[in-house]
mmCIF file of C-alpha atoms in Angstrom:
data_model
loop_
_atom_site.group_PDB
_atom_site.id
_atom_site.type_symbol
_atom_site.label_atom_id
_atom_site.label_comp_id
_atom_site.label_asym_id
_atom_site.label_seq_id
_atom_site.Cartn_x
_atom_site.Cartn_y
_atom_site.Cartn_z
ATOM 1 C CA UNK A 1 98.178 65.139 9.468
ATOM 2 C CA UNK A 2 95.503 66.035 7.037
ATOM 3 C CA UNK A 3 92.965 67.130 9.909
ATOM 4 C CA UNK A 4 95.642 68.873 11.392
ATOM 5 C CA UNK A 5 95.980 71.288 8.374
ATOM 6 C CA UNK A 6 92.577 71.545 8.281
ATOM 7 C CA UNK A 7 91.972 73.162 11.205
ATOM 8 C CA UNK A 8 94.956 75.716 10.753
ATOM 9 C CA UNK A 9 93.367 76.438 7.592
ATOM 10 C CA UNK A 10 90.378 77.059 8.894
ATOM 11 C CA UNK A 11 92.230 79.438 11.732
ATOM 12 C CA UNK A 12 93.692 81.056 8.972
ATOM 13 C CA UNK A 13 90.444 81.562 7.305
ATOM 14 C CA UNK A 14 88.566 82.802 10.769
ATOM 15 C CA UNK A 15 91.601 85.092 11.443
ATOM 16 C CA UNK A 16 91.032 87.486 8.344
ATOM 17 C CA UNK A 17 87.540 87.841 8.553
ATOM 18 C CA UNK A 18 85.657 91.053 10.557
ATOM 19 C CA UNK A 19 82.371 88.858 11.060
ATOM 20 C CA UNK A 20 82.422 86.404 14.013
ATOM 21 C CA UNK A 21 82.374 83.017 12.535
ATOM 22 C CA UNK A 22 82.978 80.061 14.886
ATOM 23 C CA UNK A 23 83.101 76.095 13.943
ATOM 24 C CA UNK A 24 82.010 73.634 15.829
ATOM 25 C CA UNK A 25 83.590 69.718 14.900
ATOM 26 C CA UNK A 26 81.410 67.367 15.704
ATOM 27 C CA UNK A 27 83.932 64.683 15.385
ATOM 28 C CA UNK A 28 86.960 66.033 16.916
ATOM 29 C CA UNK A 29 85.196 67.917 19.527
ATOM 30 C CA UNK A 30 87.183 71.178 18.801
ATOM 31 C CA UNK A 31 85.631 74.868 19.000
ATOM 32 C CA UNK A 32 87.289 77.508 16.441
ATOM 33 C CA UNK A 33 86.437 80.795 16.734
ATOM 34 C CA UNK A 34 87.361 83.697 14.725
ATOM 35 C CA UNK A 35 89.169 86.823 16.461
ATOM 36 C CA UNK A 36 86.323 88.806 15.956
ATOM 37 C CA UNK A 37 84.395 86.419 18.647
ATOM 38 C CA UNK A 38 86.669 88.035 21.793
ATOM 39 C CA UNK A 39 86.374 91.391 20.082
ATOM 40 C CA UNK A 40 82.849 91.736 19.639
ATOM 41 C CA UNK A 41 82.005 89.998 22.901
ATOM 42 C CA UNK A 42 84.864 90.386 25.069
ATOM 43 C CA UNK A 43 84.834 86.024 26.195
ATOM 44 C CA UNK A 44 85.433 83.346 23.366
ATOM 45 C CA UNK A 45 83.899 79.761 23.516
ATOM 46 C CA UNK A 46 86.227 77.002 24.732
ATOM 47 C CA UNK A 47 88.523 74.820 22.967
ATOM 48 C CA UNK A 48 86.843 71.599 23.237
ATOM 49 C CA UNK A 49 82.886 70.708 22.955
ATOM 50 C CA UNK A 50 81.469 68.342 25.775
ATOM 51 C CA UNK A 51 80.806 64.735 25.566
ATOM 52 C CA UNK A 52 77.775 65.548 26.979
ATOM 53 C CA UNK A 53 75.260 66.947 23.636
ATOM 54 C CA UNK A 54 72.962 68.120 26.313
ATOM 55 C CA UNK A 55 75.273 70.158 27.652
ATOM 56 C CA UNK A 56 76.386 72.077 24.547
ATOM 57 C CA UNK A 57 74.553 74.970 24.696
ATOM 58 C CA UNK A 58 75.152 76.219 28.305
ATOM 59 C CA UNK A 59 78.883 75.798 27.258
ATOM 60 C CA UNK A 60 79.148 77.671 24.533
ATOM 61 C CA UNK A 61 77.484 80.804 25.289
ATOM 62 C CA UNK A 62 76.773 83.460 27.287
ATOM 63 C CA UNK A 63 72.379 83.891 27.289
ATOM 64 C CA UNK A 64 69.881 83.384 29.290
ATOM 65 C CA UNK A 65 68.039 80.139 30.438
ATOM 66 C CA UNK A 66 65.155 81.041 27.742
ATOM 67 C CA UNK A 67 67.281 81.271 24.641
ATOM 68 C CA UNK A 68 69.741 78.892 25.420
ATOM 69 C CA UNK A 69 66.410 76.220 25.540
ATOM 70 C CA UNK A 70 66.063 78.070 22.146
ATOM 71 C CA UNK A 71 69.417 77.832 20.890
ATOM 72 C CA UNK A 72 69.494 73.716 22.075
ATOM 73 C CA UNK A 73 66.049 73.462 19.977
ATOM 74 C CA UNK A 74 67.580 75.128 16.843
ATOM 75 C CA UNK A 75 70.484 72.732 16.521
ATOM 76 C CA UNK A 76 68.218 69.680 17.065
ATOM 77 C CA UNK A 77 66.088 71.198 14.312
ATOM 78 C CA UNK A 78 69.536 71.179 12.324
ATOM 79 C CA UNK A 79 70.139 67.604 12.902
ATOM 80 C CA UNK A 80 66.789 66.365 12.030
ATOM 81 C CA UNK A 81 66.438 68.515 8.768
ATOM 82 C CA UNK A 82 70.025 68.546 7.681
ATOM 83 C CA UNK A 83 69.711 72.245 7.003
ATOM 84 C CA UNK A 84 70.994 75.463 7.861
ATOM 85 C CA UNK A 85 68.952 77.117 10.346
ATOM 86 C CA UNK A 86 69.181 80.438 11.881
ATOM 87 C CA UNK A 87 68.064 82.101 15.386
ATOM 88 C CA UNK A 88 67.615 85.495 17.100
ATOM 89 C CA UNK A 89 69.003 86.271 20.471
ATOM 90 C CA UNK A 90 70.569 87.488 23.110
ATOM 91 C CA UNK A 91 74.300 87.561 23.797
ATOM 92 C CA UNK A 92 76.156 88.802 26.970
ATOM 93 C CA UNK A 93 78.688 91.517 26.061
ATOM 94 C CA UNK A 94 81.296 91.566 28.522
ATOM 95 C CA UNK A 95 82.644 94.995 26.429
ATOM 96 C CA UNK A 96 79.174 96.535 27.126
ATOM 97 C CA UNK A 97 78.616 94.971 30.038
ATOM 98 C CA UNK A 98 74.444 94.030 28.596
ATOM 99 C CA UNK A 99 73.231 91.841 26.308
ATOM 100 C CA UNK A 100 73.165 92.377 22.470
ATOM 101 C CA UNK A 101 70.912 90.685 20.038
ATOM 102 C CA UNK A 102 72.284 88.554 17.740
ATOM 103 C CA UNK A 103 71.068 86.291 14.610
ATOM 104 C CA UNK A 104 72.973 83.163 14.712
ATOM 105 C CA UNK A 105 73.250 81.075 11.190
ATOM 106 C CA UNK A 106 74.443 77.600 11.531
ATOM 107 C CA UNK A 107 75.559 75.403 8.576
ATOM 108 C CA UNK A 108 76.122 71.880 8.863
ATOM 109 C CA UNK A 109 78.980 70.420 6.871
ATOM 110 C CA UNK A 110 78.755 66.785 5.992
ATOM 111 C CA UNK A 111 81.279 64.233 6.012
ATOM 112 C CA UNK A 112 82.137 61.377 3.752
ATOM 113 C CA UNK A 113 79.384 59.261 5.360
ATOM 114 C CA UNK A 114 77.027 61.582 5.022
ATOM 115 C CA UNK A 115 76.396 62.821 8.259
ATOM 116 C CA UNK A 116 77.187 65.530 10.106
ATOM 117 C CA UNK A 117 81.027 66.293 10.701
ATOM 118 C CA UNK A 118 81.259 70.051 11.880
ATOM 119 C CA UNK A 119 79.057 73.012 11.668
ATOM 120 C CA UNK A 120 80.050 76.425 10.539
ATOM 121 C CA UNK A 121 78.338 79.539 12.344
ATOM 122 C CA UNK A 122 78.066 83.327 11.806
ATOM 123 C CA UNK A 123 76.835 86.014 14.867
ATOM 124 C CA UNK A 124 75.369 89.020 12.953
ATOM 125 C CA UNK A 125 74.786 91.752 15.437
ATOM 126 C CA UNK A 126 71.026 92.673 14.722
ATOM 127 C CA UNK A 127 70.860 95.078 18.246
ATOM 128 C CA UNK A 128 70.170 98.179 16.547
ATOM 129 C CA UNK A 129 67.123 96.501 14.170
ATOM 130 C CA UNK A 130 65.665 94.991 16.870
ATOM 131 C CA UNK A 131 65.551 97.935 19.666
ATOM 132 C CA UNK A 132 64.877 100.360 16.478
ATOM 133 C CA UNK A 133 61.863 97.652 15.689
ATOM 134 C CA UNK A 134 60.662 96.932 19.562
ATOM 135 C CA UNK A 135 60.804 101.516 20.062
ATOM 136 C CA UNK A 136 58.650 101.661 17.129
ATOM 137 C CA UNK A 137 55.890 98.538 17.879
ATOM 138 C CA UNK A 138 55.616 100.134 21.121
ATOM 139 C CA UNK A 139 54.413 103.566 19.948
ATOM 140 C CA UNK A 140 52.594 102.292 17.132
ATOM 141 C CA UNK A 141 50.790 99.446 19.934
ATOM 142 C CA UNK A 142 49.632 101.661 22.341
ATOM 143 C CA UNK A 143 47.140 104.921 22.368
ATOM 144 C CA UNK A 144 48.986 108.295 23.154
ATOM 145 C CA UNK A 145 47.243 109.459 25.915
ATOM 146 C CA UNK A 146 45.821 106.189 27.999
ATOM 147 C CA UNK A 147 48.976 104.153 27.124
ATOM 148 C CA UNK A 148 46.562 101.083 27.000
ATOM 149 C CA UNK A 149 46.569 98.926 23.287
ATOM 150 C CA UNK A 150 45.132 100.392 20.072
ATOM 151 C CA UNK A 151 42.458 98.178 18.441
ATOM 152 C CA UNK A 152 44.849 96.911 16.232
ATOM 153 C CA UNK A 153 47.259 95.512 18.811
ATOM 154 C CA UNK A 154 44.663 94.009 21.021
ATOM 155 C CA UNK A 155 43.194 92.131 17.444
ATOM 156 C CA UNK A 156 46.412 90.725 17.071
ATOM 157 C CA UNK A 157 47.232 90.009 20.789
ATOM 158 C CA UNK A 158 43.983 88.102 21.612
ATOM 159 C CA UNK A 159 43.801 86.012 18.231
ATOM 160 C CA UNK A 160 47.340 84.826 19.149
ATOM 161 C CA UNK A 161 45.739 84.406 22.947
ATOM 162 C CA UNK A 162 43.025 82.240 21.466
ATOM 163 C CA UNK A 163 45.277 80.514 19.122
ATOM 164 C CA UNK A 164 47.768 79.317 21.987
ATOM 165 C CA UNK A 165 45.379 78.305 24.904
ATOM 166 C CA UNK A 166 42.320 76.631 22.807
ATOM 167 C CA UNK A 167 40.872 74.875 25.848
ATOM 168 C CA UNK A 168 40.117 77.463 28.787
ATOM 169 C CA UNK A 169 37.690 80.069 28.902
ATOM 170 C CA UNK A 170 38.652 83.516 28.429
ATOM 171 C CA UNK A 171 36.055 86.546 28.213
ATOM 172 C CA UNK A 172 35.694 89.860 26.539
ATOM 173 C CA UNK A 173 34.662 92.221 28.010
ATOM 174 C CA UNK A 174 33.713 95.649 25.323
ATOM 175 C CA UNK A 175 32.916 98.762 27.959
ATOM 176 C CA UNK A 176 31.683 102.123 27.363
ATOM 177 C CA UNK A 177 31.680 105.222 29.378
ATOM 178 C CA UNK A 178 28.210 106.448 29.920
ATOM 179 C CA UNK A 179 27.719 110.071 29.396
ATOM 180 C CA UNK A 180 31.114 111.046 28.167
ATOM 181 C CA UNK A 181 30.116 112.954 25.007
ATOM 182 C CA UNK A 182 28.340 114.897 28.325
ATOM 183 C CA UNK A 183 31.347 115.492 29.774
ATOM 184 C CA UNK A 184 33.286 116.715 26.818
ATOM 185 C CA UNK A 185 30.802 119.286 25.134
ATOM 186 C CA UNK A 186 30.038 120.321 29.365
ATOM 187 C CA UNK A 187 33.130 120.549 30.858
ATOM 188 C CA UNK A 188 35.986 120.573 27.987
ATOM 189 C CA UNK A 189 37.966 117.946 26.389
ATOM 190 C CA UNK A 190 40.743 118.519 29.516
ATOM 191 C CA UNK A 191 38.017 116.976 31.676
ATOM 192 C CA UNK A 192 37.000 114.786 29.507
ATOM 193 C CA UNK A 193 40.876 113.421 29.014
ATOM 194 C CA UNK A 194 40.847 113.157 32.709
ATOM 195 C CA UNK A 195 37.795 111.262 32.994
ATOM 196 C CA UNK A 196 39.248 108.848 30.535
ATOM 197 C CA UNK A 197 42.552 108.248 32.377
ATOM 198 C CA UNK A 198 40.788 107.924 35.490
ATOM 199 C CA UNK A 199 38.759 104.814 33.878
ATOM 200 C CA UNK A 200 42.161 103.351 33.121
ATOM 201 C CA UNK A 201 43.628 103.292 36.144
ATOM 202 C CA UNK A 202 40.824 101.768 37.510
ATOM 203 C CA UNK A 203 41.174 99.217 35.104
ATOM 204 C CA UNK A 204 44.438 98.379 35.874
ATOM 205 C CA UNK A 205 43.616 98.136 39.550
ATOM 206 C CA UNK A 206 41.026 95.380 38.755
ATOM 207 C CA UNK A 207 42.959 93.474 35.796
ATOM 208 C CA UNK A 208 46.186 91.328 35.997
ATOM 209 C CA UNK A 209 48.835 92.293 33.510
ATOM 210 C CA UNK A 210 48.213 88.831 31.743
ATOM 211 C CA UNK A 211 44.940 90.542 30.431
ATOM 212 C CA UNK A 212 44.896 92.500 27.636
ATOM 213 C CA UNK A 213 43.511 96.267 27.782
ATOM 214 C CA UNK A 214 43.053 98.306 25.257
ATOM 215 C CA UNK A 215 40.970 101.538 23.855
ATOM 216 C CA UNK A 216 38.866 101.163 20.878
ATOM 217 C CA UNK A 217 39.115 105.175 20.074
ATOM 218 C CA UNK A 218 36.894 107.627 22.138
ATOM 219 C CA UNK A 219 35.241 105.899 25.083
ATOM 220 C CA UNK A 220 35.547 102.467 24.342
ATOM 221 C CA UNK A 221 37.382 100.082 25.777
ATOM 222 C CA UNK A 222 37.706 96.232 25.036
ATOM 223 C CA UNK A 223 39.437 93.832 28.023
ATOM 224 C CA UNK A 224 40.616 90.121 27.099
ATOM 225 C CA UNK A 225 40.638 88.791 30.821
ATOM 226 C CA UNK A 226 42.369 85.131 30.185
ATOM 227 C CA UNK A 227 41.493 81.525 31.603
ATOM 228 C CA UNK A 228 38.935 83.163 34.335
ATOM 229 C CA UNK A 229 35.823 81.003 36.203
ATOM 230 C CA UNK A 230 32.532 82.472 35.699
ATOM 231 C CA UNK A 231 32.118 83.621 39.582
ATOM 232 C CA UNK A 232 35.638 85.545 39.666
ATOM 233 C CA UNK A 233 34.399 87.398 36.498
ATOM 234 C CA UNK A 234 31.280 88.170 37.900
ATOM 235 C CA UNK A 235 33.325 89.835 40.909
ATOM 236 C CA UNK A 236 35.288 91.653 38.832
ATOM 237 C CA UNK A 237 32.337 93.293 36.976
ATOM 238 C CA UNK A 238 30.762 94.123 39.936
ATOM 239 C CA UNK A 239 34.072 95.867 41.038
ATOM 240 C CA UNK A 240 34.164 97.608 38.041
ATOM 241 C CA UNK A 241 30.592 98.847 38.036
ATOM 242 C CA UNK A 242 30.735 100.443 41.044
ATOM 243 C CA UNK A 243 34.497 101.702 40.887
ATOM 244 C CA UNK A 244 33.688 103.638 37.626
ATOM 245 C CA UNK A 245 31.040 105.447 38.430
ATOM 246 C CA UNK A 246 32.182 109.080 39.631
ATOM 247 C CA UNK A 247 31.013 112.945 39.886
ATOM 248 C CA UNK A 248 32.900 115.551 37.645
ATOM 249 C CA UNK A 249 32.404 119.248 38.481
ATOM 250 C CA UNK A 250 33.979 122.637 36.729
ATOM 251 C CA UNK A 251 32.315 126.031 37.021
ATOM 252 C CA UNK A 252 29.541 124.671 38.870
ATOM 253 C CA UNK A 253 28.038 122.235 36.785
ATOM 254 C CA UNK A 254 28.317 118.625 37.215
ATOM 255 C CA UNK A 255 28.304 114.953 35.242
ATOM 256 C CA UNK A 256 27.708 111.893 36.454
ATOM 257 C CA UNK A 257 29.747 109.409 34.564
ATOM 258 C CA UNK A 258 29.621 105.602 34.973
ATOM 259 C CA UNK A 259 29.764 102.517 32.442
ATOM 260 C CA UNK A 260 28.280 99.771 30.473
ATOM 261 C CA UNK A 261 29.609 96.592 29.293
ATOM 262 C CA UNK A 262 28.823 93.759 27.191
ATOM 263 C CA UNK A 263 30.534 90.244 27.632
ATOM 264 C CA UNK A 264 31.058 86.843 25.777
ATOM 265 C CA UNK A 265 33.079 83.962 26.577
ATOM 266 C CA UNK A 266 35.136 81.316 24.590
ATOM 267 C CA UNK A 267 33.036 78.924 26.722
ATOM 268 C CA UNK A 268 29.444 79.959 25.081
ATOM 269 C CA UNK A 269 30.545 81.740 21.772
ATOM 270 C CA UNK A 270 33.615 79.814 20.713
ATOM 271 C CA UNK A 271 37.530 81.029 19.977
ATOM 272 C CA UNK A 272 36.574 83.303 16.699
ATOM 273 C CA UNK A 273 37.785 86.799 17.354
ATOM 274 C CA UNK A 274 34.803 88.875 15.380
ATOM 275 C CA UNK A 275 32.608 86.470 16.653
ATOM 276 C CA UNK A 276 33.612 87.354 19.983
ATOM 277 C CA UNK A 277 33.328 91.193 19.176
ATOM 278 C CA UNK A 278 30.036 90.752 17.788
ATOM 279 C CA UNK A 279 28.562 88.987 20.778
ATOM 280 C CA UNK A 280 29.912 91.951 23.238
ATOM 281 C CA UNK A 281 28.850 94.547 21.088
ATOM 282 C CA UNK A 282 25.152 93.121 21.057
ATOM 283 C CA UNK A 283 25.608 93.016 25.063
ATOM 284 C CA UNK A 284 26.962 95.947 25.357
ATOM 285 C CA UNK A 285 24.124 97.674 23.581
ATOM 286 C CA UNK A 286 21.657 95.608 25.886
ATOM 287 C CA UNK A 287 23.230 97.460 29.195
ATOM 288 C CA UNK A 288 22.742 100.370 27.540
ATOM 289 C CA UNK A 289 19.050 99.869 26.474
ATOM 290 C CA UNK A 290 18.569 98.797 29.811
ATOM 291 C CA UNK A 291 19.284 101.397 31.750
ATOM 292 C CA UNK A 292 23.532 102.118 31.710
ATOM 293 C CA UNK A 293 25.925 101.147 34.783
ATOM 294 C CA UNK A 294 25.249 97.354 34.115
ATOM 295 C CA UNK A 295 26.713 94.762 32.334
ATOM 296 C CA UNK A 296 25.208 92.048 30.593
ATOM 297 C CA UNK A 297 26.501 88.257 29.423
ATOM 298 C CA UNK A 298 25.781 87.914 25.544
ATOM 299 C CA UNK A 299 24.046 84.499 27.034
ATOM 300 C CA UNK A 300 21.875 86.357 29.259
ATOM 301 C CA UNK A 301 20.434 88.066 26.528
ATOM 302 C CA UNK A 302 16.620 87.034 25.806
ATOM 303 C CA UNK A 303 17.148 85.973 22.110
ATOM 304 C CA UNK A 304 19.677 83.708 22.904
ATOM 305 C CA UNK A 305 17.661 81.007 24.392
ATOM 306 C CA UNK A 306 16.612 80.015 21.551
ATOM 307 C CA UNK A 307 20.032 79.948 20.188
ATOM 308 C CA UNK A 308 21.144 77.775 23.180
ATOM 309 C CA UNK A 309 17.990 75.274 23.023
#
C-alpha cells in the first residue's frame, strides 16, 4: 500500500510540472515520466526498467551509440560516487523529426539501507546554447578567407593532440610562402589572396583531415600531421615542395612563388607545444638561409649534434 501511494504521488507531482522529469526505481523496476517527456519528445520511456543493468541505457532513450556509452558511464559514475551527476547530449525528437541537445541531471535517492532506491532526473533542453556556442567557435576557429584554423585554435587543438596520444610521433610542420610580400606589392593583394588559397588547397590535397591546418596570419602556415613514420613524412614534403611552387602573371610581369618549411617531431623534441614551435621556427629559418623551396628537420640542423651527442 504505502509504495503504491508513492508512486501516484509522485505521478501527481510529474503531472504539474512543464520540465521533463522522469524517475527511475531501482527497486521496483518502474519508469515514471512526467507529461512533459511525450510532449517535448514525442516517445516516453517504458513502464518497467530491465533486469538486465547493461541494458538500461539503450532502453530508455532515443541517442546514438556514442552518447548512450556516455549516458551508461554517467550513471556508473553515480553509483560509485553516490552523487548527482549531470550529462550533455543528444535526444531524438520524434516532433522535430532531429536530434536536440539535452543536459540530463540525475539524483540518486537513498533508501533506508542506505543505498540506492530510485533516481530522480531532469532533461533541460540546452539546443539553442549549444548550436548558438558550436556557430560561434566555428567563426571565431577558423581564418576568414583560407577557412583553415587561426593560431589560437590550432594551440589548443594540438596540445589536446599531444595530451591524448603521448606515445606516437607526430610532426610539425611551420611553412612559409617564399616571395609573397613579392607578389602582393607586384601584382595586388587580389593576387596575392589567390596565391594564398591556392597553397591551401594544395594542402588539403596532401593532408588527411585528422591533421590539423592552420594559418599563422600572412603567409604562414603551421600543419600538426599525427602518428606519421619518418619515410611517409618525408614523401609528403617532397609532395609539397614541388606542388607549391607556381608562376603568377598580371600585366606582364611575373612571380615565382614556392615555400619553405621547418619541422620537429615528438620523437626528437618531446610533446611540449612551444618547444615544438621553437624547433620549427629555427628550421624553418634554416630553409630559408639556405636557399628557399626546401625543408629542413630541426635534427638535421648542424648545431644539433651536439645537442643529440
Amino acid at each position: 500500500g504505502a509504495s503504491a501511494h508513492r508512486n501516484r504521488r509522485t505521478e501527481l507531482i510529474l503531472e504539474r510540472v512543464e520540465e521533463v522529469f522522469f524517475e527511475l526505481n531501482i527497486r521496483e523496476l518502474v519508469v515514471t515520466t512526467s507529461d512533459s517527456f511525450i510532449s517535448k519528445f514525442g516517445w516516453t520511456m517504458p513502464e518497467h526498467l530491465p533486469e538486465n543493468k547493461q541494458l538500461i541505457s539503450q532502453t530508455l532513450w532515443r541517442a546514438s551509440e556514442q552518447d548512450l556509452a556516455k549516458l551508461s558511464n554517467t550513471a556508473k559514475q553515480m553509483f560509485s560516487k553516490r552523487e548527482p551527476v549531470s550529462v550533455v547530449v543528444q535526444l531524438y525528437s520524434e516532433i522535430l523529426q532531429r536530434y536536440i541537445w539535452c543536459e540530463i541531471l540525475q539524483y540518486p535517492i537513498f533508501g533506508e539501507d542506505n543505498t540506492i532506491a530510485s533516481i530522480i532526473g531532469l532533461i533541460r533542453d540546452v539546443d539553442m546554447q549549444i548550436t548558438e556556442r558550436e556557430k560561434l567557435m566555428e567563426q571565431v576557429q577558423r581564418d576568414p578567407l583560407t577557412g583553415l584554423y587561426n593560431k589560437e585554435s590550432f594551440e589548443f587543438m594540438v596540445k589536446e593532440s599531444l595530451e591524448q596520444l603521448p606515445n606516437q610521433n607526430h610532426a610539425l610542420i611551420f611553412l612559409d610562402l617564399d616571395r609573397f610580400k613579392n607578389v602582393n606589392d607586384t601584382l595586388g593583394h587580389l593576387v596575392g589572396d589567390q596565391v594564398l588559397c591556392d597553397a591551401v588547397n594544395k594542402l588539403r590535397l596532401i593532408f588527411s583531415n585528422l591533421d590539423i591546418l592552420s594559418r599563422f596570419g600572412g603567409d604562414e602556415f603551421c600543419i600538426f600531421v599525427k602518428n606519421i613514420p619518418l619515410d611517409s613524412l618525408r614523401n609528403k614534403l617532397n609532395w609539397l615542395i614541388k606542388r607549391l611552387r607556381a608562376d603568377y602573371e598580371q600585366d606582364g610581369i611575373s612571380v615565382h612563388v614556392s615555400c619553405s618549411c621547418g619541422i620537429a617531431c615528438t620523437d626528437s623534441v618531446g610533446f611540449d607545444y612551444d618547444e615544438l614551435m621553437r624547433c620549427a621556427d629555427k628550421a624553418l629559418y634554416h630553409s630559408k638561409q639556405g636557399g628557399r623551396s626546401r625543408y629542413t628537420f630541426y635534427t638535421d640542423l648542424p648545431q644539433n649534434h651536439t645537442d643529440r651527442a
